[in-house]
Amino acid sequence: MLFLVRYSEIFLKSESIRRRWENRLIRNIRKVLDCKIRRERGRIWVITDDNRAKDKLKKIFGIVSFSECHHCKLDELNKFIIDFCKGIGIENARTFAVRVKRVGTHDFTSQQKAAELGAIILRNFPHLKVDLDNPEMIVYVEIRDEDCYVFNEIVKGVGGIPLGVEGKLVSLFSGGIDSPVATWLMMKRGCEIIPVYFDCSPFTDESTLNRAKAVADVLKEYDPDFELRIIEHGEFLRKLKKILREKMLESYTCIFCKRRMYKIAEMIARDEDAKGIVTGESLGQVASQTLDNLMVLNEACKLPVYRPLIGFDKVEVEELAKKIGTYECSIMPAKECTAVPKRPTTKAKLEKVLEVERVLEPI
């Protein structure tokens, strides 16, 4: 199978960046496909025998669209187009159109060649009618010098920019609906992700961890190197709850819990040369995500914290989760954290937080 792979944003970059990003995209394609690759400006050609190639190409960041192509030489095109049309079942359609793109020096324009090919198709399939606005079937022809690539389908890719061109981030990955979507959005913008799950047992249980693993497996389809790291967090929560109960500050539980997550994520980021942390926080969605509380959380970490969902509402996030494929796993039955207080604070005071943290054991 021969695939024509298209990208968009890469093409807009300077020559040196474009070449580097192209190389990264090719490397990412080779990670998931056993294939041969060649490239021309603005195009990448993939040759593979993998029957799942279409499904895999759909999930490679940086690919805006692709098409399975058939190749012929320019002097063979007029005869080849008839066999191609028979192969795609054009006789079952009522209307059609021919779209031609051309690169190189030729004695015809793209429109002239499209008209010529359309006339040949009409002579061989006289029941057809030309409809340039809304045809039932489209025959695409891309002519590059003396080579022609014929196809009838343009498959939409995931878009974005190649995974890894922007470096690494550490993700606070719970496996719920929000954090996988936030993670995916940063992956789409070229970030390799180190997903970190904080195991809060016994305040959660194995079902919560299994949910996170299932969601991580979905995102692994977008990045074969996506591996969930698990950090023990339950003992810290147990000690924290005891201290906060004594200080009448149980409403601050989620703030301290999240601050420790930030601090550990920062440690991992520095060890892995990552450039920041990504979370699924959305402004005002839960008590810990008010402006006051986010400000207190930010103070726990010196690295940038990226929140791509900050302005999204729940419905918008759920729609994205369904599109990505994480939604069904994210709503699997799982024990929600029982350490969450009945009335969590929405206006945490940094002074109080720092005072209690001096009592807690160092991270």
CSV table of C-alpha atoms in Angstrom, one decimal:
chain,number,residue,atom,x,y,z
A,1,MET,CA,0.0,0.0,0.0
A,2,LEU,CA,1.2,3.5,-0.9
A,3,PHE,CA,0.0,6.4,1.3
A,4,LEU,CA,0.3,10.1,0.5
A,5,VAL,CA,0.7,11.9,3.9
A,6,ARG,CA,0.0,15.6,4.2
A,7,TYR,CA,1.0,18.0,6.9
A,8,SER,CA,0.1,21.7,7.4
A,9,GLU,CA,1.9,23.6,10.2
A,10,ILE,CA,5.3,22.1,9.4
A,11,PHE,CA,5.2,23.6,6.0
A,12,LEU,CA,4.9,27.1,7.5
A,13,LYS,CA,8.2,26.9,9.4
A,14,SER,CA,11.7,28.0,8.4
A,15,GLU,CA,13.7,25.6,6.3
A,16,SER,CA,15.8,24.3,9.3
A,17,ILE,CA,12.8,23.8,11.6
A,18,ARG,CA,10.7,22.3,8.8
A,19,ARG,CA,13.4,19.8,8.1
A,20,ARG,CA,13.8,18.9,11.8
A,21,TRP,CA,10.0,18.6,12.3
A,22,GLU,CA,9.7,16.5,9.2
A,23,ASN,CA,12.4,14.2,10.5
A,24,ARG,CA,10.6,13.8,13.8
A,25,LEU,CA,7.3,13.1,12.0
A,26,ILE,CA,9.0,10.4,9.9
A,27,ARG,CA,10.5,8.9,13.0
A,28,ASN,CA,7.1,8.8,14.7
A,29,ILE,CA,5.5,7.1,11.7
A,30,ARG,CA,8.3,4.5,11.8
A,31,LYS,CA,7.5,3.9,15.4
A,32,VAL,CA,4.1,2.5,14.6
A,33,LEU,CA,4.5,1.2,11.1
A,34,ASP,CA,6.9,-1.2,9.4
A,35,CYS,CA,7.3,0.9,6.3
A,36,LYS,CA,9.5,2.6,3.7
A,37,ILE,CA,9.3,6.4,3.5
A,38,ARG,CA,10.4,9.0,1.0
A,39,ARG,CA,9.6,12.7,1.0
A,40,GLU,CA,9.2,15.6,-1.3
A,41,ARG,CA,8.5,19.2,-0.2
A,42,GLY,CA,5.1,19.2,1.5
A,43,ARG,CA,4.5,15.5,1.1
A,44,ILE,CA,5.6,12.3,2.7
A,45,TRP,CA,5.1,8.9,1.0
A,46,VAL,CA,4.6,5.8,3.1
A,47,ILE,CA,4.9,2.3,1.6
A,48,THR,CA,3.7,-0.5,3.9
A,49,ASP,CA,2.0,-3.9,4.0
A,50,ASP,CA,0.4,-3.2,7.4
A,51,ASN,CA,-3.4,-3.8,7.2
A,52,ARG,CA,-4.0,-1.4,10.1
A,53,ALA,CA,-2.0,1.4,8.5
A,54,LYS,CA,-5.0,3.7,8.1
A,55,ASP,CA,-6.0,3.4,11.8
A,56,LYS,CA,-2.4,4.0,12.9
A,57,LEU,CA,-1.9,7.0,10.6
A,58,LYS,CA,-5.0,8.6,11.9
A,59,LYS,CA,-3.4,8.9,15.4
A,60,ILE,CA,0.0,10.3,14.5
A,61,PHE,CA,0.3,13.9,15.6
A,62,GLY,CA,1.4,16.2,12.7
A,63,ILE,CA,-0.6,14.4,10.0
A,64,VAL,CA,-3.4,16.6,8.8
A,65,SER,CA,-4.7,14.1,6.2
A,66,PHE,CA,-3.6,11.1,4.1
A,67,SER,CA,-4.7,9.1,1.1
A,68,GLU,CA,-4.1,5.6,-0.1
A,69,CYS,CA,-2.8,6.1,-3.6
A,70,HIS,CA,-2.2,4.3,-6.9
A,71,HIS,CA,0.9,5.3,-8.9
A,72,CYS,CA,1.4,5.5,-12.6
A,73,LYS,CA,3.5,7.5,-15.0
A,74,LEU,CA,2.1,10.6,-16.7
A,75,ASP,CA,2.0,8.9,-20.2
A,76,GLU,CA,0.0,6.0,-18.7
A,77,LEU,CA,-2.5,8.2,-16.9
A,78,ASN,CA,-5.3,8.3,-19.4
A,79,LYS,CA,-5.5,4.5,-19.6
A,80,PHE,CA,-4.9,4.0,-15.9
A,81,ILE,CA,-7.7,6.2,-14.9
A,82,ILE,CA,-10.3,3.8,-16.4
A,83,ASP,CA,-9.0,0.8,-14.5
A,84,PHE,CA,-8.9,2.9,-11.3
A,85,CYS,CA,-12.5,4.0,-11.7
A,86,LYS,CA,-13.6,0.4,-12.2
A,87,GLY,CA,-11.7,-0.6,-9.0
A,88,ILE,CA,-13.5,2.0,-6.9
A,89,GLY,CA,-17.0,1.1,-8.2
A,90,ILE,CA,-17.6,4.4,-10.0
A,91,GLU,CA,-20.3,2.6,-12.1
A,92,ASN,CA,-22.5,2.6,-9.0
A,93,ALA,CA,-22.4,6.4,-8.7
A,94,ARG,CA,-24.5,8.9,-10.5
A,95,THR,CA,-22.3,12.0,-10.3
A,96,PHE,CA,-18.5,12.5,-10.1
A,97,ALA,CA,-15.8,15.1,-10.3
A,98,VAL,CA,-12.1,15.0,-11.1
A,99,ARG,CA,-9.7,17.2,-9.0
A,100,VAL,CA,-6.1,17.6,-10.3
A,101,LYS,CA,-3.1,19.1,-8.5
A,102,ARG,CA,0.1,19.6,-10.4
A,103,VAL,CA,3.8,20.2,-9.5
A,104,GLY,CA,6.4,20.7,-12.2
A,105,THR,CA,6.5,21.9,-15.7
A,106,HIS,CA,3.8,20.6,-18.1
A,107,ASP,CA,2.2,21.8,-21.3
A,108,PHE,CA,-1.3,21.8,-19.6
A,109,THR,CA,-2.9,23.3,-16.6
A,110,SER,CA,-4.5,21.4,-13.7
A,111,GLN,CA,-8.0,22.4,-15.0
A,112,GLN,CA,-7.2,21.3,-18.5
A,113,LYS,CA,-6.0,17.9,-17.3
A,114,ALA,CA,-9.1,17.5,-15.0
A,115,ALA,CA,-11.4,18.3,-18.0
A,116,GLU,CA,-9.5,15.8,-20.2
A,117,LEU,CA,-9.7,13.0,-17.6
A,118,GLY,CA,-13.4,13.8,-16.9
A,119,ALA,CA,-14.1,13.4,-20.6
A,120,ILE,CA,-12.4,10.0,-20.7
A,121,ILE,CA,-14.4,8.8,-17.7
A,122,LEU,CA,-17.7,10.0,-19.3
A,123,ARG,CA,-16.9,8.1,-22.5
A,124,ASN,CA,-16.4,4.9,-20.6
A,125,PHE,CA,-19.2,5.4,-18.0
A,126,PRO,CA,-21.8,7.3,-20.0
A,127,HIS,CA,-24.5,7.1,-17.3
A,128,LEU,CA,-22.4,9.5,-15.1
A,129,LYS,CA,-22.9,13.2,-14.8
A,130,VAL,CA,-20.3,15.8,-13.8
A,131,ASP,CA,-21.1,17.6,-10.5
A,132,LEU,CA,-18.3,19.9,-9.4
A,133,ASP,CA,-20.1,21.1,-6.3
A,134,ASN,CA,-21.5,18.0,-4.6
A,135,PRO,CA,-20.4,14.8,-6.5
A,136,GLU,CA,-21.1,11.4,-5.1
A,137,MET,CA,-17.5,10.3,-6.0
A,138,ILE,CA,-14.4,12.3,-6.5
A,139,VAL,CA,-11.3,11.1,-8.4
A,140,TYR,CA,-8.2,12.9,-7.2
A,141,VAL,CA,-5.0,13.1,-9.3
A,142,GLU,CA,-1.8,14.5,-8.0
A,143,ILE,CA,0.8,15.0,-10.8
A,144,ARG,CA,4.4,15.6,-9.7
A,145,ASP,CA,6.6,15.9,-12.8
A,146,GLU,CA,6.2,12.6,-14.6
A,147,ASP,CA,4.7,10.7,-11.7
A,148,CYS,CA,0.9,10.5,-11.0
A,149,TYR,CA,-0.8,9.5,-7.8
A,150,VAL,CA,-4.5,8.7,-8.1
A,151,PHE,CA,-6.9,8.3,-5.2
A,152,ASN,CA,-10.6,8.8,-4.2
A,153,GLU,CA,-10.4,9.3,-0.5
A,154,ILE,CA,-8.9,11.9,1.8
A,155,VAL,CA,-8.7,10.7,5.4
A,156,LYS,CA,-8.6,13.3,8.1
A,157,GLY,CA,-5.6,12.9,10.5
A,158,VAL,CA,-5.3,14.1,14.1
A,159,GLY,CA,-3.4,17.3,13.0
A,160,GLY,CA,-1.2,19.3,15.4
A,161,ILE,CA,2.6,19.1,15.3
A,162,PRO,CA,4.9,16.1,15.6
A,163,LEU,CA,5.1,14.5,19.0
A,164,GLY,CA,8.3,15.5,20.7
A,165,VAL,CA,9.3,18.6,18.9
A,166,GLU,CA,8.5,20.8,21.9
A,167,GLY,CA,10.1,18.6,24.5
A,168,LYS,CA,8.6,16.8,27.6
A,169,LEU,CA,6.0,17.5,30.2
A,170,VAL,CA,4.9,15.6,33.3
A,171,SER,CA,1.2,15.0,33.5
A,172,LEU,CA,-0.8,14.6,36.7
A,173,PHE,CA,-2.9,11.7,35.4
A,174,SER,CA,-5.9,10.5,37.4
A,175,GLY,CA,-7.6,8.6,34.6
A,176,GLY,CA,-10.8,10.6,35.0
A,177,ILE,CA,-12.3,12.6,32.1
A,178,ASP,CA,-10.2,15.8,32.4
A,179,SER,CA,-6.6,14.8,32.8
A,180,PRO,CA,-6.4,12.5,29.8
A,181,VAL,CA,-7.9,15.2,27.6
A,182,ALA,CA,-5.5,17.9,28.9
A,183,THR,CA,-2.7,15.4,28.3
A,184,TRP,CA,-3.8,14.7,24.7
A,185,LEU,CA,-4.1,18.4,23.9
A,186,MET,CA,-0.4,18.9,24.9
A,187,MET,CA,0.6,15.8,23.0
A,188,LYS,CA,-1.1,17.4,19.9
A,189,ARG,CA,1.1,20.5,20.4
A,190,GLY,CA,4.3,18.4,20.2
A,191,CYS,CA,4.9,17.5,23.8
A,192,GLU,CA,6.1,14.0,24.9
A,193,ILE,CA,4.2,13.2,28.1
A,194,ILE,CA,5.4,11.4,31.3
A,195,PRO,CA,2.0,10.5,32.9
A,196,VAL,CA,2.1,10.2,36.7
A,197,TYR,CA,-0.7,8.5,38.7
A,198,PHE,CA,-0.8,9.0,42.5
A,199,ASP,CA,-2.1,5.9,44.2
A,200,CYS,CA,-4.3,7.1,47.1
A,201,SER,CA,-5.1,3.7,48.5
A,202,PRO,CA,-6.8,3.0,50.9
A,203,PHE,CA,-8.7,6.2,50.1
A,204,THR,CA,-9.1,4.8,46.6
A,205,ASP,CA,-8.7,1.1,45.5
A,206,GLU,CA,-7.6,-1.0,42.6
A,207,SER,CA,-10.6,-0.1,40.5
A,208,THR,CA,-9.3,3.5,40.4
A,209,LEU,CA,-5.8,2.4,39.4
A,210,ASN,CA,-7.3,0.0,36.7
A,211,ARG,CA,-9.3,2.9,35.3
A,212,ALA,CA,-6.1,5.0,34.9
A,213,LYS,CA,-4.3,2.1,33.3
A,214,ALA,CA,-7.1,1.6,30.8
A,215,VAL,CA,-7.1,5.3,29.8
A,216,ALA,CA,-3.3,5.2,29.5
A,217,ASP,CA,-3.6,2.3,27.1
A,218,VAL,CA,-5.9,4.4,24.9
A,219,LEU,CA,-3.3,7.3,24.8
A,220,LYS,CA,-0.6,4.7,24.1
A,221,GLU,CA,-2.3,4.4,20.6
A,222,TYR,CA,-1.2,8.0,20.0
A,223,ASP,CA,2.3,7.4,21.5
A,224,PRO,CA,3.8,3.9,21.8
A,225,ASP,CA,6.1,5.2,24.6
A,226,PHE,CA,3.2,6.4,26.8
A,227,GLU,CA,3.9,4.6,30.1
A,228,LEU,CA,2.1,5.3,33.3
A,229,ARG,CA,4.2,5.9,36.4
A,230,ILE,CA,2.6,5.1,39.8
A,231,ILE,CA,3.5,7.0,42.9
A,232,GLU,CA,2.4,5.9,46.4
A,233,HIS,CA,0.3,8.7,48.0
A,234,GLY,CA,-2.0,7.0,50.5
A,235,GLU,CA,0.3,7.1,53.5
A,236,PHE,CA,0.9,10.8,53.0
A,237,LEU,CA,-2.8,11.4,52.9
A,238,ARG,CA,-3.3,9.3,56.1
A,239,LYS,CA,-0.7,11.5,58.0
A,240,LEU,CA,-2.1,14.6,56.4
A,241,LYS,CA,-5.7,13.9,57.5
A,242,LYS,CA,-4.6,13.4,61.1
A,243,ILE,CA,-2.6,16.7,61.3
A,244,LEU,CA,-5.4,18.6,59.6
A,245,ARG,CA,-8.0,17.2,62.0
A,246,GLU,CA,-5.9,18.4,64.9
A,247,LYS,CA,-5.6,21.8,63.4
A,248,MET,CA,-9.3,22.1,62.4
A,249,LEU,CA,-8.2,22.5,58.8
A,250,GLU,CA,-9.7,19.4,57.1
A,251,SER,CA,-11.3,21.6,54.5
A,252,TYR,CA,-7.7,22.1,53.2
A,253,THR,CA,-7.2,18.4,52.5
A,254,CYS,CA,-7.4,18.6,48.7
A,255,ILE,CA,-5.0,21.7,48.6
A,256,PHE,CA,-2.3,19.9,50.5
A,257,CYS,CA,-2.8,16.7,48.5
A,258,LYS,CA,-2.5,18.5,45.2
A,259,ARG,CA,0.5,20.6,46.3
A,260,ARG,CA,2.4,17.4,47.1
A,261,MET,CA,1.5,16.1,43.7
A,262,TYR,CA,2.9,19.3,42.1
A,263,LYS,CA,6.1,19.0,44.1
A,264,ILE,CA,6.7,15.3,43.1
A,265,ALA,CA,5.8,16.1,39.5
A,266,GLU,CA,8.4,18.9,39.6
A,267,MET,CA,11.1,16.5,40.9
A,268,ILE,CA,10.3,14.0,38.1
A,269,ALA,CA,10.3,16.8,35.6
A,270,ARG,CA,13.7,18.0,36.6
A,271,ASP,CA,15.1,14.4,36.6
A,272,GLU,CA,13.7,13.9,33.1
A,273,ASP,CA,14.6,17.3,31.7
A,274,ALA,CA,10.9,18.1,31.2
A,275,LYS,CA,9.8,21.7,30.8
A,276,GLY,CA,6.7,21.8,33.0
A,277,ILE,CA,3.6,20.1,34.3
A,278,VAL,CA,0.2,19.6,32.7
A,279,THR,CA,-3.0,19.2,34.6
A,280,GLY,CA,-6.7,18.7,33.8
A,281,GLU,CA,-7.8,21.6,35.9
A,282,SER,CA,-10.6,23.8,34.7
A,283,LEU,CA,-11.5,27.1,36.3
A,284,GLY,CA,-14.3,26.8,38.9
A,285,GLN,CA,-15.1,23.2,38.0
A,286,VAL,CA,-14.4,21.8,41.6
A,287,ALA,CA,-13.5,23.4,44.9
A,288,SER,CA,-9.7,23.1,44.4
A,289,GLN,CA,-9.9,24.9,41.0
A,290,THR,CA,-11.0,28.4,42.1
A,291,LEU,CA,-8.7,31.3,41.3
A,292,ASP,CA,-7.7,31.5,45.0
A,293,ASN,CA,-6.9,27.8,45.2
A,294,LEU,CA,-5.0,27.7,41.9
A,295,MET,CA,-2.8,30.5,43.1
A,296,VAL,CA,-1.9,28.5,46.2
A,297,LEU,CA,-1.3,25.4,44.1
A,298,ASN,CA,1.0,27.3,41.7
A,299,GLU,CA,3.2,28.4,44.6
A,300,ALA,CA,4.2,24.8,45.3
A,301,CYS,CA,6.0,24.5,42.0
A,302,LYS,CA,8.7,26.6,40.3
A,303,LEU,CA,8.2,25.0,36.8
A,304,PRO,CA,5.3,26.2,34.6
A,305,VAL,CA,2.0,24.5,35.1
A,306,TYR,CA,0.0,24.1,31.8
A,307,ARG,CA,-3.8,23.9,32.1
A,308,PRO,CA,-5.1,23.5,28.5
A,309,LEU,CA,-8.7,23.0,29.8
A,310,ILE,CA,-8.8,26.2,32.0
A,311,GLY,CA,-11.6,27.8,30.0
A,312,PHE,CA,-13.5,24.6,29.0
A,313,ASP,CA,-16.8,23.5,30.6
A,314,LYS,CA,-17.6,19.9,31.4
A,315,VAL,CA,-19.7,19.2,28.3
A,316,GLU,CA,-16.9,20.5,26.1
A,317,VAL,CA,-14.3,18.3,27.8
A,318,GLU,CA,-16.6,15.2,27.5
A,319,GLU,CA,-17.0,15.8,23.8
A,320,LEU,CA,-13.3,15.9,23.4
A,321,ALA,CA,-12.8,12.8,25.4
A,322,LYS,CA,-15.3,11.0,23.2
A,323,LYS,CA,-13.5,12.2,20.1
A,324,ILE,CA,-10.1,11.1,21.5
A,325,GLY,CA,-11.4,7.7,22.6
A,326,THR,CA,-10.7,8.0,26.4
A,327,TYR,CA,-14.3,8.7,27.5
A,328,GLU,CA,-15.6,5.2,27.9
A,329,CYS,CA,-12.5,4.1,30.0
A,330,SER,CA,-12.7,7.3,32.1
A,331,ILE,CA,-16.3,6.6,33.2
A,332,MET,CA,-15.5,3.0,34.2
A,333,PRO,CA,-16.8,2.2,37.8
A,334,ALA,CA,-14.1,3.3,40.2
A,335,LYS,CA,-13.9,4.2,43.9
A,336,GLU,CA,-13.7,8.0,44.2
A,337,CYS,CA,-11.2,9.3,46.8
A,338,THR,CA,-12.7,9.2,50.3
A,339,ALA,CA,-10.1,11.6,51.7
A,340,VAL,CA,-12.1,14.5,50.1
A,341,PRO,CA,-13.7,16.6,52.9
A,342,LYS,CA,-17.4,17.3,53.0
A,343,ARG,CA,-16.9,21.0,52.6
A,344,PRO,CA,-13.6,21.7,50.8
A,345,THR,CA,-12.3,25.3,51.0
A,346,THR,CA,-12.6,27.5,48.0
A,347,LYS,CA,-10.4,30.2,49.4
A,348,ALA,CA,-7.3,28.6,50.8
A,349,LYS,CA,-4.8,30.9,52.5
A,350,LEU,CA,-1.2,30.4,51.6
A,351,GLU,CA,0.1,31.4,55.1
A,352,LYS,CA,-1.9,28.6,56.7
A,353,VAL,CA,-0.7,26.1,54.1
A,354,LEU,CA,2.9,27.0,54.6
A,355,GLU,CA,2.6,26.8,58.3
A,356,VAL,CA,1.1,23.2,58.2
A,357,GLU,CA,3.7,22.1,55.6
A,358,ARG,CA,6.5,22.9,58.0
A,359,VAL,CA,5.0,20.2,60.2
A,360,LEU,CA,4.6,17.6,57.5
A,361,GLU,CA,7.5,15.3,56.7
A,362,PRO,CA,9.6,16.6,53.8
A,363,ILE,CA,8.6,15.2,50.4
